[in-house]
Structure formats: structure tokens, C-alpha cells
Amino acid sequence: MNKTIVLIFTFYFVFTIAFLAENIIKNGNFEGKNPIASWSEKTEKNSGKKDPEIVADTSIKKEGAQSLKITTHGKKDLTILVASPVPVSKGKTYRISCWIKNNGSSFELRQDMIKANGQHIQERYKRNIATSGTFDWKYFETKVAVRENEKKMGFTVFAGGTPGTIWLDDFKIEEVITQPGSEVAFRMTPNCYTDNNVYALPQDDPMIVYLTASNEAQHVSKNPRIVLELPEGIELVGCDFDSSEHARPEKVDIDGRSYTRYDYKMGVPGIILGNVDFSSTAFGSVVIILKATKPAGDETLKAFIHFKDDKITCVRCPFDLKIIPSIPKTLAPKNFETGISSGTSLEFFGAPLKEWISFYKKCGFNEITIADFLRTGSLNHKKHMRDPEPIVQAMKDDGLIVYNNSSMLTNGYMVRYIPMSKDIPESVFIKRANGTIAKNAFDPAYIYRNGEWYLKAVNYILDQSIQRGYDHLWSNWEPHMYRLQNGSFTKLSLEDFAKFTGIPNEEIAAMDPQEIPKKYPDKLMQFQSWQFEKSMQVLNDIVNKKTKESGKKINLLICVGPNFLDDFVKGKQYWDYTGCFQTKDFLKHFDRISSWHYLYYESKQMLDKKGRKLIESGYRQGEMGTLENRTHREGLDKVEKMIDFIGRTCRNDNRKPIPYIHLSQNLQCNEWVVTPEEIGLQMLTAFIGGAAGIQLYYFPMGYDGRYWKSAAEANNKIAIFEDYVMKGEKLDAGFEIEPLTKLFKDKDYKQNLTWRAFKKDGKILLAICNFDFLDPAIFNLTAKGLDIGDYVAHDPIKKEYFIYSGKAETLTLPPMTIQFWIIEPHSKDIDYGKKIGTAAQKESIEALDKKYEDRMQKIKELTDVESESLPDYSKIKEIQAESFSAGKTEKDGSVFYRIANNLQSLMIELDKGACLKEWKINNVPETSMIADTSFGLFCKERFYHPKGYMENAEILKPYEFISHSLNDGELQAVFSRTIENGELAGVTITKTYIIPQNKTGFSLKYKISSPDNDGKMIGLWVFTTPSILSLTNNAKPELEIGENKYSDALKTVSIYKPEVVKISEGFEKTLKKYIGHDNAFFTIKNASAEISSPDGTLKINVDKDNLYSYLTWPFFQKTAGATFEIIYLPVRVEKDSPWETTLIFTPEIKTKKGAL
């Protein structure tokens, strides 16, 4: 579990199975004067924090007279309640259930399976239920099947981890009693999450269908079978790899309709019948190939599957089919690699497999990735266990390139499922800081010493790959076991760490390994990064040597996390996981590289009303799993960024950029779902972004014909246009798009309408992209720089064109579409197809604008927290007096507050923390004082306190406009907000911007007040991104504080701290946590600072009595540079005694004529 556990309940049960339904737990609904009297209690105090409160609540309950209410105030509260276990029987299934009401807390339930001697079976620990957030009473349940040697069962509840209150009630554990005929059931996956479980089956095209099984009763069967009943016009092409026909097909009548009944032996029953519910779709499904032989139509056809063996016949489980038109044959790219990583989708052989391969190539794919192991227990037609060789050979016989997605080699350093596994000594494996051994994971120090067992294991895997006919080896490589305490602390690794860091070996040898990550976190990460790179080098060397020995070229394709292929920025989210592993070093070892990016919506979210509505409004989830306003434009940006990084890194190594293969994750473990259009959109996004190929990860995994159609259409476009993109010149300018609807003028949506262009042989390929999920884009397209004369823009796929003669053309682009136009001089001798009109349609624009307004209102209602309001700009009255002006203004679809005098202008973004978004010196309008970065906000305040740091979600909340006025030759604008959540709830921040008359620069006055009589301890932290600290025009900025000058601001994180300043240990720990440890440190004597570069200077004056330190932090976003941050000493802010401080910023911009 990734969070600190606040509360642990361990429930055990004392009653026999016969009475489980009536009396499952003693006082499971927490009745009586002492609701937890039945459990022994242990509470660990929490260092001065308020202890958790565990009480009966008679006003809020689900059942009975009361519930158990738990209120937690911190992250380390711990209470344990223990009772006795319940006897359970092998082969039976039990349901654990409860009711929960939550207000900000977190909850997890873990099953505990226990042997006869009372020992917990740790490998059976499983977090069955997890939830967090705020919601009313909600029912939760999980099912657990009892295995061999499991005599008793309990479960552990973890509640807390964040401040909040949670109510628990009505815990139960019951044996699952299944009615006769319902022992084994089936459900189609993943279409149960899309289109009401109707599967689109293209006419005459073989489709892979997943029918997931649930053996809730854990029925044991010796001769399990599946019986399929398919309506007339639908035929069964093939069944699972080691499945076989039990009885010949027969015609039957069901409800007056003709059906064909197929009776087959169940494939891999040991896995499929182990499911207690429908959650295991990848391995727990019967996988079949169906084909429609009748024409497409609107009718929904009912099909059936049921389980049968020598003892029972289960009831029919229906699944619905709809026939759609056949997928047209498409072109296949010649240079761009395109394929799928099939997972468990392709466990077929013989005629069914051959027919499917023909269809696969018809869709334009030219390669495929097949795992080197089939599902456990499967036999191929040569009677070899789990061996995919016949599949690989069939693919190669049809001309496909085949990658081996190795199950035997995981992350490059973990080896499994090979004959020698049982002989490998534990001494060569990773030993974690706590002393546990990571089985099958080799110690990196052993790897880069060319350890014998590692060499043997990898060579065995390569030999098997060659023998089975694979062309290349694909391996995921993530540093799960190279991170801090999870890294290797063997004797060899510790000796190497001492040598690498220069720390005396005696000191390291004498330390408890668990203290090393605490004392030397940054040094340890740097060392583990070095180990990571050295291990990768060894793997690549083994592969290259095998290529020479075998005479067969083996390409090793390593798939790394997306942040690997990026410039390292300390402090970036997950930097210790994906941002600090010597990418620039390890990349030189490989001839190609792969990574991923994905957006999806979670199937579980579809059961949530709010989540479903957000998905319907165009929201999606990404790596962190939260629903947000995100589109596949992110994928384009991600691919282009990785391509740029790879190119720069390779050129620094004096070699050509290596190919990048993009991995598109579309379905994983039945919880990630995308729409059909997104498959093709992801493929085209990778293509125009510069990737050399695309792999659809875990595809089709049950996705239907609409998804295949989307992929086939994308392959066709790639094949037609690949010479432009892969051999032509990419254009960075030459076209402008002016959106005509409000949606694409909105600052949060405008990036979804964009273009990319490529020039080859005097022609231009223009790709126009609309990444919005819902709405078409109407826009004006203007081309610049074309030679005089008429040009034609034509789409050779849709066979349409328009004549371009230099004026803006109005076009419409559907949602989730990339349309390609070839632009060339117009010729009357060429038939371009149908000419389209380009006039704007006023009615369409008005209708789309109304749709946009409704959509924004819906999203606002769904995302508002406690009706939090956006800034009310209507209260702002314009000021035009003397040399001043102030008021609201619009730019790029956003509303700002603008304040200016005759020499400068400031734009303040009220809905993002009342920060400066723009600061221009008017005499030099092209010069902004704020760096162009993705986080380019100036005067953004953060707050720290002894317990932590303000959450990111709280930092940029909206401010309210209070007033603006002229006073004594100055213009003052006042803004305010009150923090609503967390440790600083109730604290009010007032920001006053003050600009003088006839001068550049401004003052920012902070006033912070607390509602508490006892006050709150608060530390202010002001974040700025001065453009003078940007590396533009080869500038080498310097920082001057007092009489000292520093040139390290752009090299590393640097701290500048007055010598006499000291703060409490709690605050010191908080700051170290967020700033880091081993940074450049300078002692200063004067609080005034001046940043200078060839572009000018910026002077910053602070209240020296309140200064804790300055901080500079390098960044590499859009343009390289550094932040300049002012950290104040923490102060106690009391109810009647607010704290105030003032910052003064004075710029001096230099031009060719001199300073202004």
C-alpha cells in the first residue's frame, strides 16, 4: 500500500460454517455501549497529534442502533482490534461485505488466509476492496475462494491515511450459496462496458470474442465443456488453443429461431474455473473466433453459452451480436511498423489461426508481438505445454515480423519459468534494505560483473526465442527494484555504493541498510541509476553476442517509462522512479527504444454516476487514474517530446537518431476502456509525431469490429502518407488556424485543434487534427509562404478537394479526426474528386457555441467542490486616470485582470492564484519578464507548516477581486481568498499589487490572517519564473545577493540562506522533503537580490527579518531556465494579529540602444 496506514482492524470469526449467514461476526454492526468491546485494542500515540477517535454513532448508521465512527487527524494514527478466525472449507467461496460512509478518509480491506497452525499465507494477501473520497452509505463486497491448506479466514481493514471521518457498519462473511444451474456463468468482455454488451461483428471477418467465466461456487469438474448456440448466419471459426470438439455441431430451435449448437471441451479449465467472479478477463475467459456469413443489418442477434460436464448443466448465458459491413482491405505501411501485442487473444492454431492471420494482414498490419508462454496448462497441437511455436511460425509463414514479449525475462533483470530457476542460489538475487530477497530478480552488482547464472539464464531465453522462430525480443524495463529501499543491498552492491560515492566502506558496512536511503537518498538514487545503466549494457552485450554466434540478427526492443525519455528535472513528479536513471547513458546501448502513453476511462467509473457524466463530457483518465479534461493531444506532445530527446541524445553520441516505437495501451485487466475511434487516432498521433512504429498493447482482448475498422483505416492512411512523414521535411510554420467556435477559443480546449505539415518533392502534406472527443471544429485555414499561383488541397482518401488561392478557407473537421490534405499546384488534368465548399455556416457555429456553453455548465456542476465559485469579473470597474489603467481583459480565450502605467503592464490570472501570467515592459513589447514555461506563473504563493506542505490542488485556487484604487500616485489592486481544506483551512490570504507612476516595477503586499484564537504556524513561499533566468540567446544569467555573485542558478538546485536563520526541526524536515538534500548551499549576509543577464536585470527586495532563504531550481520546459523562490520564516498567525510582508520587484531591460 502506497500510503501510511492510520487504522487497522483485524476481524476473525468463531462460528461454524452452518451459521455464517445468521451470525457471521460477533457484533459486526458495532452495537452496545462499547462497540469494539469484542476486540483487544492497541493504539500507538502520534507524537503530539490528536489521537484517532473511535466512537459509536447513533445518529448516523446503516443498520441497527449505531455504527462505528472513526475520525483521524494525521497520517500515523494506528489502532488494532483482533478477534478469532472462522473455519472455512477448501473449494468453497465466501462473500465478505460491509457498508461504508466516508468523509475524506481512505479504506482498504485485505483478505487473510490462515493455515491450520495459525500462520498467515502472505502470498494470499490481497487488497480486495479499496475506496476513498466522500460519499454516503455504500455497499461493498468481495468474494474469496478457499484453496488447499487454507483452514481459516479473516480479513484486515485499513482505515485512515488522511484526515477525515469514516463510518463502518454491518460487516458480514457468508458462504456463497449458488442455485443449481448457476454454478458457472459467462459474460462478454469488454463489451459489458460499452454499448450495452452488443458485439459488432463485421460480415465475413473472423473476430476474437472474450466470454469471461465466473465459477462462484468453485464447482470442481473432471470433464468441463462449453456449449455455444449461435443464430443462423453466425459460425464458430475456432475455440481456445487446447480446446477440442466434443460433439459434432447440430441444428437446434430456440424460441422459434434456427441455431447451431457447438459442444467443445473447455480449454485451460484450471485457470478459467478458478475465477469466483468476472474480474479476471485476460486469463479467465473462453476465447473464441466468430464470423458472420449474412449481410450487415440493424438487428441484434441473441447468442448463448453455457457450461456443462458429467454432473451439471448450467443455464444459458446470453450475449448479443450485431452484424456490420465487412472491413475493406487496406494498404500496409512499408516503412512504418504497425502491429498489436496480443496478450491472450491468439491461442489458436491450424485453419482458424490461418484465417485470422489473413484478416490481420487485410487490416494493414505488418508485425505482431506474441508472448513466449501461453496460459498455464495449455497444450499446442504438438502436445507441448504452453509453447507458442506453431503460432509464431504461422505468422512468419505469412510474412509478418514477430516480436517475443518474453514472460521469462521481465524488466531485463528478472528471470522466471526456466528449467534452471530452481538451481539459482538466492545469493545472486536482489536483497532489499529490510533483508528480504526479491526472488528471481538478479542483483545488479552481480549482473554487471557478468555473473554466470545471469548469463546462462538470458542465453537460455535467447536460444528459446530463436528456436521458436521469433525475429526480435521485446522486454519491458522499469526500475521497480532499483529504487531506494527496494534496491539491492547485497555485499557487492554496498561495496560498489561506497566506491561510487566516496563514503568510507567501513561506514556503509556498519550501517543498518534501512538507514542508508534515509541518510543518503540522493547519492543512493544516483548510484542506483548508475547500476541501472550498467545492467542494461550487459543485457545488450549478451544479445549482440548471441547475434554473432547464431548468425541471426536479434533486435532488442526495450520499453521504458515515458519520463525516461525526457530531460531530467529534479522535483518532477516521480523523479525518483522514472526521471533519474541515466537515460542519456543507457540510450547509447540500443538500436531502438519504446515507451508508452495512454488515456482511457475506467470501467468501474462507468458504474459511478458522476464519473459517467464526466466521461460523456469528454473527460478521460491517464497515468494517475483521475478523471480530467484530457485528450490525445497529450499523446502527440508526448511522442514529439520523446523524439526530440532521443534525437538530441543520439546526436551527442555522434550517431543517427534511433527508431522510437510507440506503445498504445488500450485495455488492461478489463478496467481500461477506449472508444473505437481512439484506436486509429492513437496510431495516427504516433505517426505524425515522428514515431517509427506503433504497437497496440493488449489488443484486441475482446474489442469488436468497430475497433479493427478504426485501426485498418489508420494503417491505410499511414501507408499512403508515410513517405511525406518519414522521408520529408517537417515544417514548423506556414499555416494558421483560426477557430470560429467558442470551444476551440477556450484556453483549456484550444490546443485540441492543431496541425502538422511535411514537405517532399515540392508537395506539402498537411495533417489537421481535432482531438476533442465530442464536437466538430469549424475554423479558418490560412497558408503562408506558398508561391504565387493557384493551389489545390486534396484528400486522396475521401476524394475531395478545394482550390486554395491565398485567402482563408473555412473548413469543418469532425471530432477525434486527423484529416490529411496534399497541397500542390492545381492541375486541370487531374481528377481530385468532389469539390467542397468552404463557406462558414452561421447556424452551425451558433449551435456549436450553445452546445459548448451547455457542456461547460455541466462540467462546472460536476467538478465544483462545495460550490466553489470562479472569480466574479463583473465587479471590476475600469480605471482610466492620469498614466494608469486597470480592468478586466481577454486574451487567448481567458479573462485576466490587467493593471498598467505608461511604462509597463501586468496581467493577473484570478482563477489561478491571482498570479502574474504576463509582465511586459511596454517600450519593449516583445520582452516579457516571465519565462515561457508550462508552469510560467509569477508570484505564486505556497505555504508550508510543521505537518507538511499545501497540496498542489490548493495552490492555484481562484481569488476574489476586492478593490482597486489610486492612492498617493500609486495604483493598488486587492485580491483575496480563504483556504478551504487541509491543515490551513480558514486562513485568508490577501494580495495587493501596487504599481508606481512613471516607473517600472511593482510591489506585492501579503496579508495573512487566521480564524483561530490559538493561531496557526505558517511559512510563506513565493514562487517566480523570471525570464532573465532563462537560457535565451545563449545568456548566462548571474545572481547577485549583497556583495556576492553566483553562477550556479541554472546548474543545480541551490539554496541561499542567511547565516543566523534557524527554524524548528519540524519545519526544517518539511522544507528538506520538498527541496531535497544534497543541493548547492550558500550562506548570504544581505537579503536584497539582483538577477542579471545580457537582457537586463531584476532586483528583488524582501523584508530581511522574515527571510528564511532564497531557492533557485533549474527547469527544462519550453525553454531552459530556473525559478527564483523566496521562502519566509514560519510565523504564528493569530485571529486578531495578521501577518504582513512586502516584496518589491524592480526591472531594468536592456536594448540595443541601452538600458530603459
mmCIF file of C-alpha atoms in Angstrom, residues 370-566:
data_model
loop_
_atom_site.group_PDB
_atom_site.id
_atom_site.type_symbol
_atom_site.label_atom_id
_atom_site.label_comp_id
_atom_site.label_asym_id
_atom_site.label_seq_id
_atom_site.Cartn_x
_atom_site.Cartn_y
_atom_site.Cartn_z
ATOM 1 C CA ILE A 370 3.380 -12.838 -29.218
ATOM 2 C CA ALA A 371 4.188 -13.898 -25.639
ATOM 3 C CA ASP A 372 6.619 -16.804 -25.256
ATOM 4 C CA PHE A 373 4.231 -18.575 -22.876
ATOM 5 C CA LEU A 374 0.581 -19.439 -23.344
ATOM 6 C CA ARG A 375 -1.839 -19.715 -20.446
ATOM 7 C CA THR A 376 -0.902 -22.214 -17.738
ATOM 8 C CA GLY A 377 -1.974 -25.745 -18.606
ATOM 9 C CA SER A 378 -2.403 -25.160 -22.332
ATOM 10 C CA LEU A 379 -1.080 -27.599 -24.928
ATOM 11 C CA ASN A 380 -0.287 -26.781 -28.536
ATOM 12 C CA HIS A 381 -1.187 -29.223 -31.294
ATOM 13 C CA LYS A 382 2.263 -30.827 -30.904
ATOM 14 C CA LYS A 383 1.266 -31.517 -27.272
ATOM 15 C CA HIS A 384 3.930 -29.126 -25.982
ATOM 16 C CA MET A 385 2.988 -27.317 -22.785
ATOM 17 C CA ARG A 386 2.394 -23.544 -23.113
ATOM 18 C CA ASP A 387 4.531 -23.389 -26.288
ATOM 19 C CA PRO A 388 3.553 -20.714 -28.871
ATOM 20 C CA GLU A 389 5.923 -22.005 -31.604
ATOM 21 C CA PRO A 390 3.108 -23.021 -34.024
ATOM 22 C CA ILE A 391 1.573 -19.536 -33.711
ATOM 23 C CA VAL A 392 4.911 -17.833 -34.333
ATOM 24 C CA GLN A 393 5.660 -19.996 -37.373
ATOM 25 C CA ALA A 394 2.207 -19.379 -38.845
ATOM 26 C CA MET A 395 2.716 -15.640 -38.520
ATOM 27 C CA LYS A 396 6.162 -15.781 -40.134
ATOM 28 C CA ASP A 397 4.910 -18.013 -42.960
ATOM 29 C CA ASP A 398 2.535 -15.203 -43.878
ATOM 30 C CA GLY A 399 5.339 -12.613 -43.903
ATOM 31 C CA LEU A 400 4.781 -10.922 -40.539
ATOM 32 C CA ILE A 401 7.644 -9.749 -38.308
ATOM 33 C CA VAL A 402 7.200 -11.386 -34.889
ATOM 34 C CA TYR A 403 8.373 -9.939 -31.547
ATOM 35 C CA ASN A 404 8.751 -12.083 -28.452
ATOM 36 C CA ASN A 405 7.050 -10.435 -25.461
ATOM 37 C CA SER A 406 9.004 -12.567 -23.034
ATOM 38 C CA SER A 407 7.373 -13.822 -19.870
ATOM 39 C CA MET A 408 10.678 -15.458 -18.959
ATOM 40 C CA LEU A 409 12.620 -12.155 -18.979
ATOM 41 C CA THR A 410 10.853 -9.387 -17.083
ATOM 42 C CA ASN A 411 12.271 -5.881 -16.740
ATOM 43 C CA GLY A 412 15.597 -7.170 -18.040
ATOM 44 C CA TYR A 413 16.753 -8.369 -14.627
ATOM 45 C CA MET A 414 14.055 -10.828 -13.503
ATOM 46 C CA VAL A 415 14.096 -14.369 -14.894
ATOM 47 C CA ARG A 416 11.222 -16.838 -14.471
ATOM 48 C CA TYR A 417 9.801 -20.108 -15.807
ATOM 49 C CA ILE A 418 13.091 -21.608 -16.999
ATOM 50 C CA PRO A 419 14.421 -25.081 -16.058
ATOM 51 C CA MET A 420 17.403 -23.702 -14.167
ATOM 52 C CA SER A 421 15.291 -21.378 -11.963
ATOM 53 C CA LYS A 422 15.202 -23.874 -9.092
ATOM 54 C CA ASP A 423 19.007 -24.149 -9.112
ATOM 55 C CA ILE A 424 19.874 -20.432 -8.995
ATOM 56 C CA PRO A 425 21.134 -19.519 -5.476
ATOM 57 C CA GLU A 426 19.414 -16.692 -3.610
ATOM 58 C CA SER A 427 22.797 -15.051 -3.034
ATOM 59 C CA VAL A 428 22.758 -13.661 -6.586
ATOM 60 C CA PHE A 429 19.336 -12.036 -6.192
ATOM 61 C CA ILE A 430 18.425 -8.529 -5.030
ATOM 62 C CA LYS A 431 18.464 -8.142 -1.255
ATOM 63 C CA ARG A 432 16.269 -5.240 -0.171
ATOM 64 C CA ALA A 433 17.127 -2.852 2.640
ATOM 65 C CA ASN A 434 14.903 -4.790 5.051
ATOM 66 C CA GLY A 435 16.765 -8.016 4.274
ATOM 67 C CA THR A 436 14.081 -9.707 2.170
ATOM 68 C CA ILE A 437 15.147 -11.443 -1.045
ATOM 69 C CA ALA A 438 13.492 -10.458 -4.336
ATOM 70 C CA LYS A 439 13.132 -13.901 -5.838
ATOM 71 C CA ASN A 440 14.180 -14.282 -9.478
ATOM 72 C CA ALA A 441 15.480 -10.667 -9.606
ATOM 73 C CA PHE A 442 19.239 -10.543 -10.119
ATOM 74 C CA ASP A 443 21.436 -8.252 -8.052
ATOM 75 C CA PRO A 444 22.650 -5.506 -10.440
ATOM 76 C CA ALA A 445 26.170 -5.769 -8.990
ATOM 77 C CA TYR A 446 26.081 -9.446 -9.982
ATOM 78 C CA ILE A 447 24.760 -8.614 -13.457
ATOM 79 C CA TYR A 448 27.423 -6.072 -14.407
ATOM 80 C CA ARG A 449 30.110 -8.436 -13.132
ATOM 81 C CA ASN A 450 28.803 -10.802 -15.844
ATOM 82 C CA GLY A 451 27.531 -13.238 -13.241
ATOM 83 C CA GLU A 452 27.411 -16.805 -14.516
ATOM 84 C CA TRP A 453 23.779 -17.529 -13.599
ATOM 85 C CA TYR A 454 22.523 -14.326 -15.263
ATOM 86 C CA LEU A 455 24.488 -15.089 -18.443
ATOM 87 C CA LYS A 456 23.154 -18.657 -18.519
ATOM 88 C CA ALA A 457 19.555 -17.558 -17.920
ATOM 89 C CA VAL A 458 19.468 -14.826 -20.576
ATOM 90 C CA ASN A 459 21.238 -17.038 -23.132
ATOM 91 C CA TYR A 460 18.680 -19.795 -22.500
ATOM 92 C CA ILE A 461 15.852 -17.338 -23.136
ATOM 93 C CA LEU A 462 17.510 -16.104 -26.342
ATOM 94 C CA ASP A 463 18.061 -19.669 -27.551
ATOM 95 C CA GLN A 464 14.403 -20.459 -26.929
ATOM 96 C CA SER A 465 13.361 -17.317 -28.780
ATOM 97 C CA ILE A 466 15.488 -18.233 -31.802
ATOM 98 C CA GLN A 467 14.291 -21.841 -31.752
ATOM 99 C CA ARG A 468 10.642 -20.780 -31.751
ATOM 100 C CA GLY A 469 11.251 -18.524 -34.734
ATOM 101 C CA TYR A 470 10.893 -15.081 -33.204
ATOM 102 C CA ASP A 471 12.547 -12.203 -35.064
ATOM 103 C CA HIS A 472 13.053 -9.845 -32.136
ATOM 104 C CA LEU A 473 12.873 -9.673 -28.349
ATOM 105 C CA TRP A 474 10.582 -7.155 -26.610
ATOM 106 C CA SER A 475 11.104 -6.510 -22.898
ATOM 107 C CA ASN A 476 9.501 -4.087 -20.524
ATOM 108 C CA TRP A 477 12.159 -2.435 -18.332
ATOM 109 C CA GLU A 478 11.046 -0.466 -15.322
ATOM 110 C CA PRO A 479 13.219 0.087 -12.230
ATOM 111 C CA HIS A 480 10.770 -1.348 -9.698
ATOM 112 C CA MET A 481 13.660 -2.979 -7.846
ATOM 113 C CA TYR A 482 16.235 -0.232 -8.312
ATOM 114 C CA ARG A 483 14.600 2.380 -6.112
ATOM 115 C CA LEU A 484 15.932 3.455 -2.729
ATOM 116 C CA GLN A 485 14.983 0.860 -0.086
ATOM 117 C CA ASN A 486 13.718 -1.519 -2.793
ATOM 118 C CA GLY A 487 17.145 -1.556 -4.420
ATOM 119 C CA SER A 488 19.882 -4.089 -3.807
ATOM 120 C CA PHE A 489 21.843 -4.081 -0.545
ATOM 121 C CA THR A 490 23.953 -7.170 -1.096
ATOM 122 C CA LYS A 491 27.581 -7.110 -0.042
ATOM 123 C CA LEU A 492 28.653 -6.429 -3.633
ATOM 124 C CA SER A 493 26.173 -3.586 -4.121
ATOM 125 C CA LEU A 494 27.110 -1.949 -0.815
ATOM 126 C CA GLU A 495 30.806 -2.107 -1.673
ATOM 127 C CA ASP A 496 30.072 -0.531 -5.069
ATOM 128 C CA PHE A 497 27.949 2.171 -3.393
ATOM 129 C CA ALA A 498 30.843 3.125 -1.097
ATOM 130 C CA LYS A 499 33.260 3.238 -4.021
ATOM 131 C CA PHE A 500 30.818 5.210 -6.208
ATOM 132 C CA THR A 501 30.108 7.873 -3.560
ATOM 133 C CA GLY A 502 33.468 8.057 -1.804
ATOM 134 C CA ILE A 503 31.825 7.276 1.537
ATOM 135 C CA PRO A 504 34.159 5.052 3.582
ATOM 136 C CA ASN A 505 33.338 1.386 3.092
ATOM 137 C CA GLU A 506 33.600 0.879 6.851
ATOM 138 C CA GLU A 507 30.805 3.393 7.452
ATOM 139 C CA ILE A 508 28.495 1.724 4.914
ATOM 140 C CA ALA A 509 29.269 -1.786 6.186
ATOM 141 C CA ALA A 510 28.487 -0.741 9.779
ATOM 142 C CA MET A 511 25.136 0.889 8.904
ATOM 143 C CA ASP A 512 21.740 -0.757 9.050
ATOM 144 C CA PRO A 513 20.853 -0.900 5.307
ATOM 145 C CA GLN A 514 17.455 0.631 6.079
ATOM 146 C CA GLU A 515 19.202 3.801 7.283
ATOM 147 C CA ILE A 516 21.124 4.305 4.017
ATOM 148 C CA PRO A 517 18.106 5.535 1.971
ATOM 149 C CA LYS A 518 17.263 7.913 4.806
ATOM 150 C CA LYS A 519 20.747 9.371 5.216
ATOM 151 C CA TYR A 520 21.886 9.364 1.581
ATOM 152 C CA PRO A 521 18.738 9.382 -0.600
ATOM 153 C CA ASP A 522 20.132 11.440 -3.480
ATOM 154 C CA LYS A 523 23.507 9.669 -3.527
ATOM 155 C CA LEU A 524 21.737 6.317 -3.427
ATOM 156 C CA MET A 525 19.461 7.265 -6.335
ATOM 157 C CA GLN A 526 22.445 8.381 -8.382
ATOM 158 C CA PHE A 527 24.222 5.115 -7.626
ATOM 159 C CA GLN A 528 21.160 3.022 -8.434
ATOM 160 C CA SER A 529 20.842 4.937 -11.711
ATOM 161 C CA TRP A 530 24.431 4.004 -12.488
ATOM 162 C CA GLN A 531 23.674 0.368 -11.651
ATOM 163 C CA PHE A 532 20.618 0.521 -13.891
ATOM 164 C CA GLU A 533 22.669 1.719 -16.863
ATOM 165 C CA LYS A 534 25.428 -0.838 -16.311
ATOM 166 C CA SER A 535 22.886 -3.684 -16.157
ATOM 167 C CA MET A 536 21.240 -2.538 -19.381
ATOM 168 C CA GLN A 537 24.632 -2.521 -21.062
ATOM 169 C CA VAL A 538 25.256 -6.132 -20.053
ATOM 170 C CA LEU A 539 21.883 -7.291 -21.415
ATOM 171 C CA ASN A 540 22.531 -5.567 -24.720
ATOM 172 C CA ASP A 541 26.021 -7.083 -24.906
ATOM 173 C CA ILE A 542 24.576 -10.580 -24.381
ATOM 174 C CA VAL A 543 22.055 -10.045 -27.199
ATOM 175 C CA ASN A 544 24.730 -8.710 -29.577
ATOM 176 C CA LYS A 545 26.998 -11.654 -28.807
ATOM 177 C CA LYS A 546 24.151 -14.101 -29.447
ATOM 178 C CA THR A 547 23.531 -12.401 -32.792
ATOM 179 C CA LYS A 548 27.136 -13.039 -33.839
ATOM 180 C CA GLU A 549 27.157 -16.616 -32.576
ATOM 181 C CA SER A 550 23.832 -17.614 -34.125
ATOM 182 C CA GLY A 551 24.147 -15.641 -37.345
ATOM 183 C CA LYS A 552 20.602 -14.354 -36.723
ATOM 184 C CA LYS A 553 20.061 -10.658 -36.104
ATOM 185 C CA ILE A 554 18.089 -10.143 -32.896
ATOM 186 C CA ASN A 555 16.770 -6.662 -32.236
ATOM 187 C CA LEU A 556 16.248 -5.995 -28.549
ATOM 188 C CA LEU A 557 13.369 -3.567 -28.051
ATOM 189 C CA ILE A 558 13.356 -2.167 -24.514
ATOM 190 C CA CYS A 559 10.118 -0.488 -23.426
ATOM 191 C CA VAL A 560 10.726 2.143 -20.715
ATOM 192 C CA GLY A 561 8.508 4.589 -18.862
ATOM 193 C CA PRO A 562 7.768 7.834 -20.764
ATOM 194 C CA ASN A 563 9.650 10.019 -18.283
ATOM 195 C CA PHE A 564 12.835 8.111 -19.060
ATOM 196 C CA LEU A 565 12.884 9.715 -22.490
ATOM 197 C CA ASP A 566 12.918 13.235 -21.134
#
